[in-house]
Structures are given as structure tokens and as C-alpha cells.
Amino acid sequence: GSGLSEESNSEKKATNSPPVFLVINEIYYDVESSDTDGEVFIELYGTPGADLSGFTVKIINGSDGKKLDMITIPADTKIPDDGYFVIADSKTGSKTETNVSNPDLVDNFDPQNGPDAIQLLSPQGVLVDALAYGEGVVSQASNGLATSEGAAAPDVASGHSLSRVQGANTQNNLADFVDSETPSPGNL
């Protein structure tokens, strides 16, 4: 009867809603081998099951604020049950293969080794989160939005990632991110 269809509609609505919580959780941008052959990743953390359709990740040149790269999350993309959403760089010459474990989306991108910034934008173009790393990052990108929250995080050594501290979000990249010796896509 009608009770069943109402239930289905409310379930469907819940699974198509945007995340209540969404942050940039980890970025691995400076690998020991080639940065452009399917090793780098950007990990988001957010509301499990929430819809990421149309969200964009912009990679911003820290020196001049210009956009270097943009990743658009495809329609009907959901955050997995564990809350981690891993965007992995594709291997050279491939659109689907990557060396990153646990990828949820494979795209072709290469964040610079710093200073640089990552912006996470809603489908409406609202800045959801920003991460700047390295010294001398401009405070505003050419799109008019902030490149960081508070002070920039440090530029980490090759082979290390920048990882959010246990989900902390104090609106200060320097306090919220630490140098991680072991990048961990899809894991805390």
C-alpha cells in the first residue's frame, strides 16, 4: 500500500542527501617515485551514505592562486559506509587504473609539492573545506575563495602524507593536520 511507497521515498531521500559533515582528511602529493603515475590521492571524510554528486576538488597553485586541476565527482556517487572517500590519481595512459589502494574514484591529477592548496566545493560552489600546505601560500585563490583554514599545514617530506588529526576540525590547517610517515588511503 501507500505506507510502503512513503517509506521508500523517505529512504531514497535520505540516501540522496548531501553530507552533513565533509572534510579533506588526507592528501598524498609527493611520492618517492613519479607523482604522475597513479600514486597520489586525496581522501575525504564525511557522512556515510551521503551523496557527493557534483562536488568538486580544486587544486590551487599556492604561489599565485590559480587553479591547476579540478576533479568533479560524478553523479550518483556516495560516501562509503566507513566515511572515507578516496580520490586516486590514475596511472599514466589509463583512465581507470591506479596504484592507490581502496580508491572510490580514479581521476588524473597532480598536486604540486608545495606551497599549494586544495579546495573542496559543494555543487553550488560553496567552499566546504580548504587545505593549504607549505610556506607562502596566497590566502585567496583566483576564484575569490580562501585557500586554507587558518595557518597553512607544513610541506611534508617525499613519501609522507598530510593527515587530519583524528577528525579534528579547529578551522586551522596547522593544528588539524600532521605529517604522516605512512599514507593510508581509506583508513584512519
CSV table of C-alpha atoms in Angstrom, one decimal:
chain,number,residue,atom,x,y,z
A,1,GLY,CA,0.0,0.0,0.0
A,2,SER,CA,0.8,3.6,0.3
A,3,GLY,CA,2.7,3.2,3.5
A,4,LEU,CA,5.4,1.2,1.7
A,5,SER,CA,5.9,3.8,-1.0
A,6,GLU,CA,6.2,6.6,1.6
A,7,GLU,CA,8.8,4.6,3.4
A,8,SER,CA,10.7,4.0,0.1
A,9,ASN,CA,10.6,7.7,-0.7
A,10,SER,CA,11.9,8.8,2.6
A,11,GLU,CA,14.8,6.2,2.4
A,12,LYS,CA,15.6,7.4,-1.1
A,13,LYS,CA,15.6,11.0,0.0
A,14,ALA,CA,18.0,10.2,2.9
A,15,THR,CA,20.5,8.4,0.7
A,16,ASN,CA,20.5,11.3,-1.9
A,17,SER,CA,21.1,14.0,0.7
A,18,PRO,CA,24.4,15.8,0.8
A,19,PRO,CA,26.8,15.1,3.6
A,20,VAL,CA,26.1,16.8,6.9
A,21,PHE,CA,29.9,16.6,7.6
A,22,LEU,CA,32.6,16.6,5.0
A,23,VAL,CA,36.3,17.4,5.2
A,24,ILE,CA,39.6,16.9,3.4
A,25,ASN,CA,41.1,14.1,5.5
A,26,GLU,CA,44.4,13.2,4.0
A,27,ILE,CA,46.5,14.1,0.9
A,28,TYR,CA,49.4,12.3,-0.5
A,29,TYR,CA,51.1,14.6,-3.0
A,30,ASP,CA,54.8,14.0,-3.0
A,31,VAL,CA,55.7,10.4,-3.7
A,32,GLU,CA,59.2,8.9,-3.8
A,33,SER,CA,58.9,7.9,-7.4
A,34,SER,CA,56.7,9.7,-10.0
A,35,ASP,CA,53.9,11.9,-8.8
A,36,THR,CA,52.0,11.4,-12.0
A,37,ASP,CA,51.8,7.6,-12.2
A,38,GLY,CA,48.8,6.6,-10.1
A,39,GLU,CA,50.4,7.1,-6.6
A,40,VAL,CA,48.9,10.3,-5.2
A,41,PHE,CA,45.5,10.6,-3.6
A,42,ILE,CA,43.1,13.0,-1.8
A,43,GLU,CA,41.0,11.4,0.9
A,44,LEU,CA,37.7,13.0,2.0
A,45,TYR,CA,35.9,12.0,5.2
A,46,GLY,CA,32.2,12.6,5.7
A,47,THR,CA,28.7,11.4,6.4
A,48,PRO,CA,28.4,7.7,5.4
A,49,GLY,CA,26.0,7.2,2.5
A,50,ALA,CA,25.7,10.9,1.7
A,51,ASP,CA,25.6,12.0,-1.9
A,52,LEU,CA,28.8,13.6,-3.3
A,53,SER,CA,27.4,14.2,-6.8
A,54,GLY,CA,28.7,17.4,-8.3
A,55,PHE,CA,31.1,18.2,-5.5
A,56,THR,CA,34.5,19.5,-6.9
A,57,VAL,CA,38.0,19.4,-5.6
A,58,LYS,CA,40.2,22.2,-6.9
A,59,ILE,CA,43.9,22.1,-6.8
A,60,ILE,CA,45.3,25.6,-6.4
A,61,ASN,CA,48.8,26.9,-7.1
A,62,GLY,CA,49.9,28.2,-3.7
A,63,SER,CA,52.1,30.9,-5.3
A,64,ASP,CA,49.5,32.7,-7.4
A,65,GLY,CA,46.1,31.3,-6.5
A,66,LYS,CA,45.4,30.0,-10.0
A,67,LYS,CA,43.6,26.6,-10.5
A,68,LEU,CA,45.9,23.9,-11.6
A,69,ASP,CA,43.5,21.0,-11.7
A,70,MET,CA,39.9,20.2,-10.9
A,71,ILE,CA,38.2,16.9,-10.0
A,72,THR,CA,34.4,16.8,-10.4
A,73,ILE,CA,32.7,13.9,-8.5
A,74,PRO,CA,30.3,12.1,-10.9
A,75,ALA,CA,26.5,11.8,-10.4
A,76,ASP,CA,25.3,9.1,-8.1
A,77,THR,CA,28.5,8.9,-6.1
A,78,LYS,CA,28.0,8.1,-2.4
A,79,ILE,CA,30.4,8.2,0.6
A,80,PRO,CA,31.1,4.5,1.6
A,81,ASP,CA,29.8,3.2,4.9
A,82,ASP,CA,33.2,3.8,6.6
A,83,GLY,CA,33.0,7.5,5.8
A,84,TYR,CA,36.2,7.6,3.7
A,85,PHE,CA,36.1,8.6,0.1
A,86,VAL,CA,39.5,8.2,-1.7
A,87,ILE,CA,40.2,10.1,-5.0
A,88,ALA,CA,43.1,8.3,-6.6
A,89,ASP,CA,45.4,9.5,-9.4
A,90,SER,CA,45.3,7.3,-12.5
A,91,LYS,CA,48.3,5.6,-13.9
A,92,THR,CA,49.9,7.3,-16.9
A,93,GLY,CA,47.9,6.4,-20.0
A,94,SER,CA,45.0,4.9,-18.1
A,95,LYS,CA,41.7,6.4,-17.0
A,96,THR,CA,40.7,3.6,-14.6
A,97,GLU,CA,43.9,2.0,-13.2
A,98,THR,CA,45.7,3.4,-10.1
A,99,ASN,CA,48.3,2.1,-7.6
A,100,VAL,CA,46.4,3.6,-4.7
A,101,SER,CA,44.6,1.0,-2.5
A,102,ASN,CA,40.9,1.4,-1.7
A,103,PRO,CA,40.0,4.0,-4.5
A,104,ASP,CA,36.5,5.3,-4.7
A,105,LEU,CA,37.1,7.5,-7.7
A,106,VAL,CA,40.1,7.4,-10.2
A,107,ASP,CA,40.9,10.7,-12.0
A,108,ASN,CA,44.1,12.2,-13.4
A,109,PHE,CA,45.6,14.9,-11.2
A,110,ASP,CA,48.9,16.0,-9.7
A,111,PRO,CA,49.0,18.4,-6.8
A,112,GLN,CA,52.3,20.3,-6.6
A,113,ASN,CA,54.7,19.5,-3.8
A,114,GLY,CA,54.0,22.9,-2.1
A,115,PRO,CA,53.2,25.5,-1.5
A,116,ASP,CA,49.8,24.5,-2.7
A,117,ALA,CA,46.2,24.3,-1.7
A,118,ILE,CA,43.1,22.1,-2.1
A,119,GLN,CA,39.6,23.4,-2.1
A,120,LEU,CA,36.5,21.3,-1.6
A,121,LEU,CA,33.4,22.9,-3.1
A,122,SER,CA,29.7,22.0,-3.0
A,123,PRO,CA,27.8,21.6,-6.3
A,124,GLN,CA,26.7,25.2,-5.7
A,125,GLY,CA,30.3,26.4,-5.5
A,126,VAL,CA,30.3,27.0,-1.7
A,127,LEU,CA,33.7,26.3,-0.1
A,128,VAL,CA,33.2,23.3,2.2
A,129,ASP,CA,36.8,22.8,3.3
A,130,ALA,CA,40.3,24.1,2.3
A,131,LEU,CA,43.8,22.8,3.0
A,132,ALA,CA,46.9,24.8,2.3
A,133,TYR,CA,50.4,23.4,2.8
A,134,GLY,CA,53.9,24.8,2.6
A,135,GLU,CA,55.2,28.3,3.3
A,136,GLY,CA,54.0,31.4,1.4
A,137,VAL,CA,50.6,30.1,0.2
A,138,VAL,CA,48.4,33.0,-1.0
A,139,SER,CA,45.4,33.4,1.2
A,140,GLN,CA,42.9,33.7,-1.6
A,141,ALA,CA,42.6,31.7,-4.8
A,142,SER,CA,41.7,33.4,-8.1
A,143,ASN,CA,38.1,32.1,-7.7
A,144,GLY,CA,37.8,34.5,-4.7
A,145,LEU,CA,37.7,31.7,-2.1
A,146,ALA,CA,40.1,31.0,0.8
A,147,THR,CA,43.0,28.6,0.1
A,148,SER,CA,43.2,27.5,3.8
A,149,GLU,CA,41.6,27.5,7.1
A,150,GLY,CA,43.9,29.4,9.5
A,151,ALA,CA,47.6,28.8,9.1
A,152,ALA,CA,48.9,26.5,6.4
A,153,ALA,CA,50.0,23.0,7.2
A,154,PRO,CA,53.6,22.1,6.8
A,155,ASP,CA,55.0,20.8,3.5
A,156,VAL,CA,55.8,17.2,4.2
A,157,ALA,CA,58.8,15.1,3.0
A,158,SER,CA,58.6,12.9,-0.1
A,159,GLY,CA,56.8,9.6,0.8
A,160,HIS,CA,54.8,11.2,3.6
A,161,SER,CA,51.2,12.4,3.6
A,162,LEU,CA,49.4,15.2,5.4
A,163,SER,CA,46.7,13.6,7.5
A,164,ARG,CA,44.0,15.2,9.7
A,165,VAL,CA,44.4,14.5,13.4
A,166,GLN,CA,41.6,12.1,14.4
A,167,GLY,CA,38.9,14.1,12.6
A,168,ALA,CA,39.9,17.4,14.3
A,169,ASN,CA,38.5,20.5,12.6
A,170,THR,CA,39.5,23.6,14.5
A,171,GLN,CA,39.5,25.7,11.3
A,172,ASN,CA,43.3,25.8,11.4
A,173,ASN,CA,45.2,23.6,8.9
A,174,LEU,CA,48.4,23.9,11.0
A,175,ALA,CA,46.7,22.5,14.1
A,176,ASP,CA,44.4,20.0,12.3
A,177,PHE,CA,47.0,18.2,10.0
A,178,VAL,CA,50.1,16.3,10.8
A,179,ASP,CA,53.0,14.8,8.8
A,180,SER,CA,52.2,11.0,8.4
A,181,GLU,CA,55.1,8.7,7.5
A,182,THR,CA,52.7,6.1,6.2
A,183,PRO,CA,50.0,7.3,3.8
A,184,SER,CA,46.7,5.4,4.5
A,185,PRO,CA,44.1,5.8,1.8
A,186,GLY,CA,40.7,4.6,3.2
A,187,ASN,CA,41.9,4.2,6.7
A,188,LEU,CA,42.4,6.5,9.7
